[in-house]
């Protein structure tokens, strides 16, 4: 399928329109960024690894009955997806305290939460995706009560499936960010991607970080960490062609 226009020109992902108005091509780059895109680098092979990881995860979730925008993997770095109307809310799921939750609340990183925490963030790069709550989401017209209820319910299911999958791969799913969109008929679907860029993944045996925190904190071996996640998921799940 031919790319027509550029729909979104991000650092690690570019989205292209196609001749079919209902489909887009998502293309993963080797670039990585953090701290409001101020810190940037190129990690060789990262586009292939993130595309592969996200394809495997989306196929796994679809197999569990989760509705997603994913159609098929087109190449090492590209996937074909349904075009959606993006709901501009980032949903963060936390199973273990880390990152901004640890900082904001003065809590120790690594403590397992008694139950998952769901944070909503208003998707706005310039404002660094500020934390909001249900009242903001409804009052700003980002989503209505019914949509939020469905988002929370599907998010809880997704968390259950992903925790189980990563645990089978010897990885603790500490936290992750997901996004939803609506198909033309109004169906809510999981969109965006799930990769070590947007999730905290810790090796269950060693505690080693296998995600973007290695880049944020200059731990090195970012590519190796992403490669480990890819290889473990590939062993567990069939890679998509
Ligand atoms: P969080 O701890 O809120 O922020 P930070 O990454 O700045 O410490 O992030 C929780 C998880 O969600 C983490 O795995 C990164 C991911 N995330 C994104 O991918 N994009 C975002 O815009 C935000 C806010 C979080």
PDB file of N, CA, C and O in Angstrom, residues 5 18-19 25 46 54 70 104-105 107 109 111 118 173 177 198 206 212 214 219:
ATOM      1  N   UNK A   5      -0.068  10.999   2.269  1.00  0.00           N
ATOM      2  CA  UNK A   5       0.311  12.221   2.995  1.00  0.00           C
ATOM      3  C   UNK A   5       0.907  11.876   4.359  1.00  0.00           C
ATOM      4  O   UNK A   5       0.762  10.771   4.849  1.00  0.00           O
ATOM      5  N   UNK A  18      -3.067   6.768   3.384  1.00  0.00           N
ATOM      6  CA  UNK A  18      -2.969   5.848   2.245  1.00  0.00           C
ATOM      7  C   UNK A  18      -4.112   6.163   1.279  1.00  0.00           C
ATOM      8  O   UNK A  18      -4.969   6.999   1.576  1.00  0.00           O
ATOM      9  N   UNK A  19      -4.121   5.448   0.144  1.00  0.00           N
ATOM     10  CA  UNK A  19      -5.188   5.669  -0.833  1.00  0.00           C
ATOM     11  C   UNK A  19      -6.551   5.325  -0.227  1.00  0.00           C
ATOM     12  O   UNK A  19      -7.578   5.858  -0.643  1.00  0.00           O
ATOM     13  N   UNK A  25      -0.597   4.091   7.575  1.00  0.00           N
ATOM     14  CA  UNK A  25       0.625   3.302   7.772  1.00  0.00           C
ATOM     15  C   UNK A  25       1.418   3.959   8.897  1.00  0.00           C
ATOM     16  O   UNK A  25       1.671   5.169   8.857  1.00  0.00           O
ATOM     17  N   UNK A  46      16.151   0.313  16.496  1.00  0.00           N
ATOM     18  CA  UNK A  46      15.034   0.520  17.423  1.00  0.00           C
ATOM     19  C   UNK A  46      13.678   0.493  16.704  1.00  0.00           C
ATOM     20  O   UNK A  46      12.699  -0.025  17.236  1.00  0.00           O
ATOM     21  N   UNK A  54       5.373  -4.105  19.230  1.00  0.00           N
ATOM     22  CA  UNK A  54       3.993  -3.627  19.246  1.00  0.00           C
ATOM     23  C   UNK A  54       3.082  -4.530  18.412  1.00  0.00           C
ATOM     24  O   UNK A  54       1.949  -4.813  18.814  1.00  0.00           O
ATOM     25  N   UNK A  70      -5.072  -2.159  14.921  1.00  0.00           N
ATOM     26  CA  UNK A  70      -4.026  -2.868  14.174  1.00  0.00           C
ATOM     27  C   UNK A  70      -4.622  -3.780  13.094  1.00  0.00           C
ATOM     28  O   UNK A  70      -5.548  -4.535  13.363  1.00  0.00           O
ATOM     29  N   UNK A 104       6.059  12.611  42.418  1.00  0.00           N
ATOM     30  CA  UNK A 104       4.961  13.488  42.815  1.00  0.00           C
ATOM     31  C   UNK A 104       4.508  13.224  44.246  1.00  0.00           C
ATOM     32  O   UNK A 104       4.200  14.139  44.996  1.00  0.00           O
ATOM     33  N   UNK A 105       4.486  11.940  44.614  1.00  0.00           N
ATOM     34  CA  UNK A 105       3.934  11.582  45.924  1.00  0.00           C
ATOM     35  C   UNK A 105       5.017  11.251  46.947  1.00  0.00           C
ATOM     36  O   UNK A 105       4.708  10.864  48.079  1.00  0.00           O
ATOM     37  N   UNK A 107       7.152   8.759  46.974  1.00  0.00           N
ATOM     38  CA  UNK A 107       7.089   7.334  47.305  1.00  0.00           C
ATOM     39  C   UNK A 107       8.310   6.609  46.747  1.00  0.00           C
ATOM     40  O   UNK A 107       8.947   7.075  45.798  1.00  0.00           O
ATOM     41  N   UNK A 109      10.371   4.021  44.681  1.00  0.00           N
ATOM     42  CA  UNK A 109      10.211   3.288  43.418  1.00  0.00           C
ATOM     43  C   UNK A 109      10.332   1.786  43.697  1.00  0.00           C
ATOM     44  O   UNK A 109      11.152   1.377  44.510  1.00  0.00           O
ATOM     45  N   UNK A 111       7.839  -0.273  44.772  1.00  0.00           N
ATOM     46  CA  UNK A 111       6.833  -0.849  45.675  1.00  0.00           C
ATOM     47  C   UNK A 111       5.612  -1.272  44.853  1.00  0.00           C
ATOM     48  O   UNK A 111       5.086  -0.486  44.057  1.00  0.00           O
ATOM     49  N   UNK A 118      -4.867   4.062  37.684  1.00  0.00           N
ATOM     50  CA  UNK A 118      -5.059   4.576  36.326  1.00  0.00           C
ATOM     51  C   UNK A 118      -4.974   6.090  36.378  1.00  0.00           C
ATOM     52  O   UNK A 118      -5.758   6.729  37.083  1.00  0.00           O
ATOM     53  N   UNK A 173       5.657  -5.950  34.497  1.00  0.00           N
ATOM     54  CA  UNK A 173       5.054  -4.790  33.842  1.00  0.00           C
ATOM     55  C   UNK A 173       4.796  -3.739  34.922  1.00  0.00           C
ATOM     56  O   UNK A 173       3.798  -3.801  35.642  1.00  0.00           O
ATOM     57  N   UNK A 177       1.663   3.209  29.086  1.00  0.00           N
ATOM     58  CA  UNK A 177       0.719   4.218  28.597  1.00  0.00           C
ATOM     59  C   UNK A 177      -0.002   3.671  27.379  1.00  0.00           C
ATOM     60  O   UNK A 177       0.628   3.067  26.502  1.00  0.00           O
ATOM     61  N   UNK A 198       7.160   3.296  25.935  1.00  0.00           N
ATOM     62  CA  UNK A 198       5.991   3.797  26.662  1.00  0.00           C
ATOM     63  C   UNK A 198       5.561   2.872  27.799  1.00  0.00           C
ATOM     64  O   UNK A 198       4.429   2.952  28.275  1.00  0.00           O
ATOM     65  N   UNK A 206      16.535 -10.142  37.677  1.00  0.00           N
ATOM     66  CA  UNK A 206      17.663  -9.268  38.050  1.00  0.00           C
ATOM     67  C   UNK A 206      17.232  -7.851  38.430  1.00  0.00           C
ATOM     68  O   UNK A 206      18.028  -7.098  38.987  1.00  0.00           O
ATOM     69  N   UNK A 212      12.774   2.517  28.226  1.00  0.00           N
ATOM     70  CA  UNK A 212      13.323   3.853  27.926  1.00  0.00           C
ATOM     71  C   UNK A 212      14.008   4.530  29.113  1.00  0.00           C
ATOM     72  O   UNK A 212      14.785   5.465  28.923  1.00  0.00           O
ATOM     73  N   UNK A 214      16.434   3.499  30.583  1.00  0.00           N
ATOM     74  CA  UNK A 214      17.885   3.346  30.345  1.00  0.00           C
ATOM     75  C   UNK A 214      18.407   4.561  29.593  1.00  0.00           C
ATOM     76  O   UNK A 214      19.535   5.009  29.818  1.00  0.00           O
ATOM     77  N   UNK A 219      21.812   4.947  31.268  1.00  0.00           N
ATOM     78  CA  UNK A 219      22.323   3.640  31.710  1.00  0.00           C
ATOM     79  C   UNK A 219      23.011   2.864  30.585  1.00  0.00           C
ATOM     80  O   UNK A 219      23.641   1.841  30.858  1.00  0.00           O
TER      81      UNK A 219
END
